[in-house]
Amino acid sequence: AEITYKDLLDENPGNATIRVELIKLYLSQRRFEEVVQQTLLSLKNLNPASQSQLLADVSAAWSAAGQQDIAERIQKEAGKGN
């Protein structure tokens, strides 16, 4: 699945839906650095309501995984882009 998502993103790097699916895959595999990278890339292509939802979902997943510091990092990095 990862290769498929990456191939699709190579063809259409602005497709936030594909990027979100890749984030979900990385979360399920506990590949946290990749989640941070892909989340920040996704935020550039989402409207404000979708940005808020993505941040909430990813932050909740980080917190549930015992990675609150990374959830805070994503929030902080996302704030820099606004």
PDB file of N, CA and C in Angstrom:
ATOM      1  N   ALA A   1       0.825  -1.202   0.000  1.00  0.00           N
ATOM      2  CA  ALA A   1       0.000   0.000   0.000  1.00  0.00           C
ATOM      3  C   ALA A   1       0.871   1.268   0.000  1.00  0.00           C
ATOM      4  N   GLU A   2       1.970   1.237   0.751  1.00  0.00           N
ATOM      5  CA  GLU A   2       2.830   2.419   0.830  1.00  0.00           C
ATOM      6  C   GLU A   2       3.372   2.803  -0.546  1.00  0.00           C
ATOM      7  N   ILE A   3       3.827   1.828  -1.299  1.00  0.00           N
ATOM      8  CA  ILE A   3       4.375   2.118  -2.621  1.00  0.00           C
ATOM      9  C   ILE A   3       3.295   2.712  -3.526  1.00  0.00           C
ATOM     10  N   THR A   4       2.095   2.173  -3.448  1.00  0.00           N
ATOM     11  CA  THR A   4       0.990   2.708  -4.248  1.00  0.00           C
ATOM     12  C   THR A   4       0.712   4.149  -3.886  1.00  0.00           C
ATOM     13  N   TYR A   5       0.622   4.441  -2.595  1.00  0.00           N
ATOM     14  CA  TYR A   5       0.371   5.826  -2.164  1.00  0.00           C
ATOM     15  C   TYR A   5       1.486   6.753  -2.633  1.00  0.00           C
ATOM     16  N   LYS A   6       2.722   6.315  -2.494  1.00  0.00           N
ATOM     17  CA  LYS A   6       3.850   7.156  -2.912  1.00  0.00           C
ATOM     18  C   LYS A   6       3.845   7.380  -4.426  1.00  0.00           C
ATOM     19  N   ASP A   7       3.526   6.341  -5.186  1.00  0.00           N
ATOM     20  CA  ASP A   7       3.438   6.494  -6.641  1.00  0.00           C
ATOM     21  C   ASP A   7       2.338   7.489  -7.008  1.00  0.00           C
ATOM     22  N   LEU A   8       1.206   7.378  -6.339  1.00  0.00           N
ATOM     23  CA  LEU A   8       0.105   8.309  -6.601  1.00  0.00           C
ATOM     24  C   LEU A   8       0.492   9.740  -6.231  1.00  0.00           C
ATOM     25  N   LEU A   9       1.227   9.898  -5.137  1.00  0.00           N
ATOM     26  CA  LEU A   9       1.670  11.234  -4.729  1.00  0.00           C
ATOM     27  C   LEU A   9       2.713  11.795  -5.685  1.00  0.00           C
ATOM     28  N   ASP A  10       3.530  10.933  -6.263  1.00  0.00           N
ATOM     29  CA  ASP A  10       4.491  11.400  -7.270  1.00  0.00           C
ATOM     30  C   ASP A  10       3.754  12.009  -8.457  1.00  0.00           C
ATOM     31  N   GLU A  11       2.618  11.409  -8.815  1.00  0.00           N
ATOM     32  CA  GLU A  11       1.820  11.896  -9.932  1.00  0.00           C
ATOM     33  C   GLU A  11       1.000  13.131  -9.563  1.00  0.00           C
ATOM     34  N   ASN A  12       0.600  13.220  -8.295  1.00  0.00           N
ATOM     35  CA  ASN A  12      -0.271  14.311  -7.863  1.00  0.00           C
ATOM     36  C   ASN A  12       0.092  14.705  -6.427  1.00  0.00           C
ATOM     37  N   PRO A  13       1.192  15.432  -6.239  1.00  0.00           N
ATOM     38  CA  PRO A  13       1.687  15.732  -4.888  1.00  0.00           C
ATOM     39  C   PRO A  13       0.743  16.580  -4.040  1.00  0.00           C
ATOM     40  N   GLY A  14      -0.199  17.252  -4.653  1.00  0.00           N
ATOM     41  CA  GLY A  14      -1.124  18.082  -3.888  1.00  0.00           C
ATOM     42  C   GLY A  14      -2.364  17.353  -3.426  1.00  0.00           C
ATOM     43  N   ASN A  15      -2.459  16.058  -3.667  1.00  0.00           N
ATOM     44  CA  ASN A  15      -3.654  15.307  -3.298  1.00  0.00           C
ATOM     45  C   ASN A  15      -3.621  14.971  -1.810  1.00  0.00           C
ATOM     46  N   ALA A  16      -4.357  15.756  -1.044  1.00  0.00           N
ATOM     47  CA  ALA A  16      -4.357  15.590   0.412  1.00  0.00           C
ATOM     48  C   ALA A  16      -4.998  14.277   0.836  1.00  0.00           C
ATOM     49  N   THR A  17      -5.972  13.793   0.089  1.00  0.00           N
ATOM     50  CA  THR A  17      -6.647  12.544   0.444  1.00  0.00           C
ATOM     51  C   THR A  17      -5.665  11.380   0.438  1.00  0.00           C
ATOM     52  N   ILE A  18      -4.847  11.305  -0.589  1.00  0.00           N
ATOM     53  CA  ILE A  18      -3.850  10.227  -0.654  1.00  0.00           C
ATOM     54  C   ILE A  18      -2.846  10.384   0.474  1.00  0.00           C
ATOM     55  N   ARG A  19      -2.439  11.611   0.731  1.00  0.00           N
ATOM     56  CA  ARG A  19      -1.454  11.852   1.787  1.00  0.00           C
ATOM     57  C   ARG A  19      -2.014  11.449   3.156  1.00  0.00           C
ATOM     58  N   VAL A  20      -3.291  11.734   3.389  1.00  0.00           N
ATOM     59  CA  VAL A  20      -3.923  11.358   4.659  1.00  0.00           C
ATOM     60  C   VAL A  20      -3.957   9.834   4.788  1.00  0.00           C
ATOM     61  N   GLU A  21      -4.230   9.137   3.708  1.00  0.00           N
ATOM     62  CA  GLU A  21      -4.219   7.669   3.760  1.00  0.00           C
ATOM     63  C   GLU A  21      -2.822   7.151   4.089  1.00  0.00           C
ATOM     64  N   LEU A  22      -1.809   7.792   3.533  1.00  0.00           N
ATOM     65  CA  LEU A  22      -0.427   7.415   3.847  1.00  0.00           C
ATOM     66  C   LEU A  22      -0.132   7.682   5.321  1.00  0.00           C
ATOM     67  N   ILE A  23      -0.629   8.787   5.846  1.00  0.00           N
ATOM     68  CA  ILE A  23      -0.463   9.095   7.277  1.00  0.00           C
ATOM     69  C   ILE A  23      -1.090   7.999   8.128  1.00  0.00           C
ATOM     70  N   LYS A  24      -2.283   7.586   7.783  1.00  0.00           N
ATOM     71  CA  LYS A  24      -2.964   6.523   8.538  1.00  0.00           C
ATOM     72  C   LYS A  24      -2.140   5.236   8.512  1.00  0.00           C
ATOM     73  N   LEU A  25      -1.582   4.922   7.357  1.00  0.00           N
ATOM     74  CA  LEU A  25      -0.741   3.730   7.244  1.00  0.00           C
ATOM     75  C   LEU A  25       0.469   3.838   8.165  1.00  0.00           C
ATOM     76  N   TYR A  26       1.146   4.984   8.114  1.00  0.00           N
ATOM     77  CA  TYR A  26       2.321   5.186   8.965  1.00  0.00           C
ATOM     78  C   TYR A  26       1.953   5.146  10.447  1.00  0.00           C
ATOM     79  N   LEU A  27       0.807   5.710  10.800  1.00  0.00           N
ATOM     80  CA  LEU A  27       0.380   5.645  12.202  1.00  0.00           C
ATOM     81  C   LEU A  27       0.181   4.197  12.635  1.00  0.00           C
ATOM     82  N   SER A  28      -0.453   3.412  11.777  1.00  0.00           N
ATOM     83  CA  SER A  28      -0.709   2.008  12.138  1.00  0.00           C
ATOM     84  C   SER A  28       0.590   1.232  12.308  1.00  0.00           C
ATOM     85  N   GLN A  29       1.650   1.693  11.630  1.00  0.00           N
ATOM     86  CA  GLN A  29       2.955   1.037  11.718  1.00  0.00           C
ATOM     87  C   GLN A  29       3.868   1.707  12.742  1.00  0.00           C
ATOM     88  N   ARG A  30       3.339   2.727  13.411  1.00  0.00           N
ATOM     89  CA  ARG A  30       4.081   3.472  14.432  1.00  0.00           C
ATOM     90  C   ARG A  30       5.356   4.102  13.849  1.00  0.00           C
ATOM     91  N   ARG A  31       5.262   4.565  12.614  1.00  0.00           N
ATOM     92  CA  ARG A  31       6.385   5.226  11.928  1.00  0.00           C
ATOM     93  C   ARG A  31       6.195   6.739  12.121  1.00  0.00           C
ATOM     94  N   PHE A  32       6.549   7.175  13.298  1.00  0.00           N
ATOM     95  CA  PHE A  32       6.156   8.494  13.755  1.00  0.00           C
ATOM     96  C   PHE A  32       6.821   9.644  13.001  1.00  0.00           C
ATOM     97  N   GLU A  33       8.073   9.517  12.637  1.00  0.00           N
ATOM     98  CA  GLU A  33       8.730  10.612  11.905  1.00  0.00           C
ATOM     99  C   GLU A  33       8.048  10.836  10.564  1.00  0.00           C
ATOM    100  N   GLU A  34       7.683   9.744   9.896  1.00  0.00           N
ATOM    101  CA  GLU A  34       6.992   9.862   8.617  1.00  0.00           C
ATOM    102  C   GLU A  34       5.624  10.522   8.793  1.00  0.00           C
ATOM    103  N   VAL A  35       4.968  10.219   9.911  1.00  0.00           N
ATOM    104  CA  VAL A  35       3.671  10.850  10.181  1.00  0.00           C
ATOM    105  C   VAL A  35       3.839  12.360  10.306  1.00  0.00           C
ATOM    106  N   VAL A  36       4.859  12.786  11.020  1.00  0.00           N
ATOM    107  CA  VAL A  36       5.105  14.225  11.179  1.00  0.00           C
ATOM    108  C   VAL A  36       5.314  14.859   9.807  1.00  0.00           C
ATOM    109  N   GLN A  37       6.192  14.285   9.009  1.00  0.00           N
ATOM    110  CA  GLN A  37       6.498  14.845   7.694  1.00  0.00           C
ATOM    111  C   GLN A  37       5.263  14.928   6.814  1.00  0.00           C
ATOM    112  N   GLN A  38       4.523  13.843   6.742  1.00  0.00           N
ATOM    113  CA  GLN A  38       3.355  13.803   5.862  1.00  0.00           C
ATOM    114  C   GLN A  38       2.223  14.690   6.369  1.00  0.00           C
ATOM    115  N   THR A  39       2.089  14.791   7.685  1.00  0.00           N
ATOM    116  CA  THR A  39       1.055  15.668   8.244  1.00  0.00           C
ATOM    117  C   THR A  39       1.339  17.112   7.857  1.00  0.00           C
ATOM    118  N   LEU A  40       2.569  17.529   8.024  1.00  0.00           N
ATOM    119  CA  LEU A  40       2.918  18.915   7.699  1.00  0.00           C
ATOM    120  C   LEU A  40       2.744  19.190   6.210  1.00  0.00           C
ATOM    121  N   LEU A  41       3.070  18.225   5.368  1.00  0.00           N
ATOM    122  CA  LEU A  41       2.847  18.389   3.932  1.00  0.00           C
ATOM    123  C   LEU A  41       1.357  18.457   3.607  1.00  0.00           C
ATOM    124  N   SER A  42       0.559  17.652   4.279  1.00  0.00           N
ATOM    125  CA  SER A  42      -0.891  17.641   4.036  1.00  0.00           C
ATOM    126  C   SER A  42      -1.541  18.961   4.393  1.00  0.00           C
ATOM    127  N   LEU A  43      -1.076  19.560   5.460  1.00  0.00           N
ATOM    128  CA  LEU A  43      -1.704  20.788   5.940  1.00  0.00           C
ATOM    129  C   LEU A  43      -1.633  21.902   4.903  1.00  0.00           C
ATOM    130  N   LYS A  44      -0.616  21.874   4.058  1.00  0.00           N
ATOM    131  CA  LYS A  44      -0.458  22.907   3.032  1.00  0.00           C
ATOM    132  C   LYS A  44      -1.581  22.865   2.003  1.00  0.00           C
ATOM    133  N   ASN A  45      -2.227  21.710   1.856  1.00  0.00           N
ATOM    134  CA  ASN A  45      -3.206  21.515   0.789  1.00  0.00           C
ATOM    135  C   ASN A  45      -4.640  21.375   1.295  1.00  0.00           C
ATOM    136  N   LEU A  46      -4.864  21.644   2.564  1.00  0.00           N
ATOM    137  CA  LEU A  46      -6.199  21.486   3.123  1.00  0.00           C
ATOM    138  C   LEU A  46      -6.801  22.833   3.486  1.00  0.00           C
ATOM    139  N   ASN A  47      -8.124  22.893   3.432  1.00  0.00           N
ATOM    140  CA  ASN A  47      -8.802  24.098   3.902  1.00  0.00           C
ATOM    141  C   ASN A  47      -8.727  24.128   5.429  1.00  0.00           C
ATOM    142  N   PRO A  48      -9.015  25.286   6.053  1.00  0.00           N
ATOM    143  CA  PRO A  48      -8.856  25.402   7.508  1.00  0.00           C
ATOM    144  C   PRO A  48      -9.639  24.371   8.321  1.00  0.00           C
ATOM    145  N   ALA A  49     -10.858  24.064   7.922  1.00  0.00           N
ATOM    146  CA  ALA A  49     -11.639  23.077   8.679  1.00  0.00           C
ATOM    147  C   ALA A  49     -10.994  21.695   8.596  1.00  0.00           C
ATOM    148  N   SER A  50     -10.529  21.331   7.406  1.00  0.00           N
ATOM    149  CA  SER A  50      -9.870  20.035   7.242  1.00  0.00           C
ATOM    150  C   SER A  50      -8.528  20.000   7.969  1.00  0.00           C
ATOM    151  N   GLN A  51      -7.828  21.132   7.991  1.00  0.00           N
ATOM    152  CA  GLN A  51      -6.572  21.213   8.733  1.00  0.00           C
ATOM    153  C   GLN A  51      -6.822  20.929  10.208  1.00  0.00           C
ATOM    154  N   SER A  52      -7.843  21.570  10.753  1.00  0.00           N
ATOM    155  CA  SER A  52      -8.166  21.382  12.178  1.00  0.00           C
ATOM    156  C   SER A  52      -8.503  19.932  12.473  1.00  0.00           C
ATOM    157  N   GLN A  53      -9.291  19.310  11.586  1.00  0.00           N
ATOM    158  CA  GLN A  53      -9.679  17.915  11.795  1.00  0.00           C
ATOM    159  C   GLN A  53      -8.468  16.995  11.721  1.00  0.00           C
ATOM    160  N   LEU A  54      -7.612  17.219  10.739  1.00  0.00           N
ATOM    161  CA  LEU A  54      -6.412  16.391  10.609  1.00  0.00           C
ATOM    162  C   LEU A  54      -5.521  16.534  11.839  1.00  0.00           C
ATOM    163  N   LEU A  55      -5.308  17.758  12.275  1.00  0.00           N
ATOM    164  CA  LEU A  55      -4.481  17.973  13.466  1.00  0.00           C
ATOM    165  C   LEU A  55      -5.074  17.296  14.689  1.00  0.00           C
ATOM    166  N   ALA A  56      -6.382  17.396  14.837  1.00  0.00           N
ATOM    167  CA  ALA A  56      -7.039  16.759  15.986  1.00  0.00           C
ATOM    168  C   ALA A  56      -6.877  15.243  15.924  1.00  0.00           C
ATOM    169  N   ASP A  57      -7.104  14.663  14.750  1.00  0.00           N
ATOM    170  CA  ASP A  57      -7.003  13.209  14.604  1.00  0.00           C
ATOM    171  C   ASP A  57      -5.581  12.712  14.853  1.00  0.00           C
ATOM    172  N   VAL A  58      -4.618  13.388  14.247  1.00  0.00           N
ATOM    173  CA  VAL A  58      -3.228  12.956  14.395  1.00  0.00           C
ATOM    174  C   VAL A  58      -2.743  13.184  15.824  1.00  0.00           C
ATOM    175  N   SER A  59      -3.111  14.308  16.413  1.00  0.00           N
ATOM    176  CA  SER A  59      -2.702  14.577  17.800  1.00  0.00           C
ATOM    177  C   SER A  59      -3.291  13.550  18.754  1.00  0.00           C
ATOM    178  N   ALA A  60      -4.546  13.166  18.526  1.00  0.00           N
ATOM    179  CA  ALA A  60      -5.169  12.143  19.377  1.00  0.00           C
ATOM    180  C   ALA A  60      -4.443  10.811  19.233  1.00  0.00           C
ATOM    181  N   ALA A  61      -4.075  10.475  18.006  1.00  0.00           N
ATOM    182  CA  ALA A  61      -3.358   9.219  17.787  1.00  0.00           C
ATOM    183  C   ALA A  61      -1.996   9.241  18.459  1.00  0.00           C
ATOM    184  N   TRP A  62      -1.315  10.385  18.371  1.00  0.00           N
ATOM    185  CA  TRP A  62      -0.011  10.515  19.045  1.00  0.00           C
ATOM    186  C   TRP A  62      -0.163  10.371  20.544  1.00  0.00           C
ATOM    187  N   SER A  63      -1.140  11.053  21.088  1.00  0.00           N
ATOM    188  CA  SER A  63      -1.348  10.998  22.535  1.00  0.00           C
ATOM    189  C   SER A  63      -1.660   9.572  22.978  1.00  0.00           C
ATOM    190  N   ALA A  64      -2.512   8.885  22.214  1.00  0.00           N
ATOM    191  CA  ALA A  64      -2.867   7.506  22.548  1.00  0.00           C
ATOM    192  C   ALA A  64      -1.651   6.594  22.481  1.00  0.00           C
ATOM    193  N   ALA A  65      -0.696   6.945  21.626  1.00  0.00           N
ATOM    194  CA  ALA A  65       0.531   6.146  21.494  1.00  0.00           C
ATOM    195  C   ALA A  65       1.583   6.553  22.518  1.00  0.00           C
ATOM    196  N   GLY A  66       1.221   7.465  23.416  1.00  0.00           N
ATOM    197  CA  GLY A  66       2.163   7.911  24.432  1.00  0.00           C
ATOM    198  C   GLY A  66       3.205   8.868  23.894  1.00  0.00           C
ATOM    199  N   GLN A  67       2.882   9.543  22.822  1.00  0.00           N
ATOM    200  CA  GLN A  67       3.831  10.440  22.162  1.00  0.00           C
ATOM    201  C   GLN A  67       3.320  11.889  22.187  1.00  0.00           C
ATOM    202  N   GLN A  68       2.899  12.359  23.330  1.00  0.00           N
ATOM    203  CA  GLN A  68       2.344  13.709  23.456  1.00  0.00           C
ATOM    204  C   GLN A  68       3.324  14.776  22.991  1.00  0.00           C
ATOM    205  N   ASP A  69       4.607  14.552  23.217  1.00  0.00           N
ATOM    206  CA  ASP A  69       5.599  15.542  22.784  1.00  0.00           C
ATOM    207  C   ASP A  69       5.602  15.712  21.267  1.00  0.00           C
ATOM    208  N   ILE A  70       5.365  14.632  20.554  1.00  0.00           N
ATOM    209  CA  ILE A  70       5.323  14.736  19.098  1.00  0.00           C
ATOM    210  C   ILE A  70       4.026  15.391  18.653  1.00  0.00           C
ATOM    211  N   ALA A  71       2.929  15.126  19.346  1.00  0.00           N
ATOM    212  CA  ALA A  71       1.668  15.810  19.045  1.00  0.00           C
ATOM    213  C   ALA A  71       1.850  17.315  19.195  1.00  0.00           C
ATOM    214  N   GLU A  72       2.530  17.718  20.245  1.00  0.00           N
ATOM    215  CA  GLU A  72       2.783  19.144  20.466  1.00  0.00           C
ATOM    216  C   GLU A  72       3.698  19.712  19.381  1.00  0.00           C
ATOM    217  N   ARG A  73       4.659  18.922  18.942  1.00  0.00           N
ATOM    218  CA  ARG A  73       5.567  19.361  17.872  1.00  0.00           C
ATOM    219  C   ARG A  73       4.795  19.630  16.580  1.00  0.00           C
ATOM    220  N   ILE A  74       3.884  18.727  16.234  1.00  0.00           N
ATOM    221  CA  ILE A  74       3.084  18.913  15.025  1.00  0.00           C
ATOM    222  C   ILE A  74       2.254  20.185  15.137  1.00  0.00           C
ATOM    223  N   GLN A  75       1.635  20.384  16.288  1.00  0.00           N
ATOM    224  CA  GLN A  75       0.826  21.583  16.495  1.00  0.00           C
ATOM    225  C   GLN A  75       1.684  22.828  16.334  1.00  0.00           C
ATOM    226  N   LYS A  76       2.871  22.801  16.910  1.00  0.00           N
ATOM    227  CA  LYS A  76       3.761  23.972  16.849  1.00  0.00           C
ATOM    228  C   LYS A  76       4.225  24.232  15.410  1.00  0.00           C
ATOM    229  N   GLU A  77       4.650  23.175  14.723  1.00  0.00           N
ATOM    230  CA  GLU A  77       5.108  23.316  13.340  1.00  0.00           C
ATOM    231  C   GLU A  77       3.982  23.788  12.448  1.00  0.00           C
ATOM    232  N   ALA A  78       2.780  23.275  12.669  1.00  0.00           N
ATOM    233  CA  ALA A  78       1.637  23.673  11.853  1.00  0.00           C
ATOM    234  C   ALA A  78       1.325  25.158  12.065  1.00  0.00           C
ATOM    235  N   GLY A  79       1.506  25.622  13.280  1.00  0.00           N
ATOM    236  CA  GLY A  79       1.258  27.036  13.580  1.00  0.00           C
ATOM    237  C   GLY A  79       2.227  27.957  12.874  1.00  0.00           C
ATOM    238  N   LYS A  80       3.431  27.491  12.597  1.00  0.00           N
ATOM    239  CA  LYS A  80       4.422  28.306  11.901  1.00  0.00           C
ATOM    240  C   LYS A  80       4.022  28.581  10.459  1.00  0.00           C
ATOM    241  N   GLY A  81       3.291  27.638   9.876  1.00  0.00           N
ATOM    242  CA  GLY A  81       2.916  27.787   8.472  1.00  0.00           C
ATOM    243  C   GLY A  81       1.738  28.702   8.252  1.00  0.00           C
ATOM    244  N   ASN A  82       1.038  29.062   9.295  1.00  0.00           N
ATOM    245  CA  ASN A  82      -0.159  29.901   9.149  1.00  0.00           C
ATOM    246  C   ASN A  82       0.157  31.351   9.236  1.00  0.00           C
TER     247      ASN A  82
END
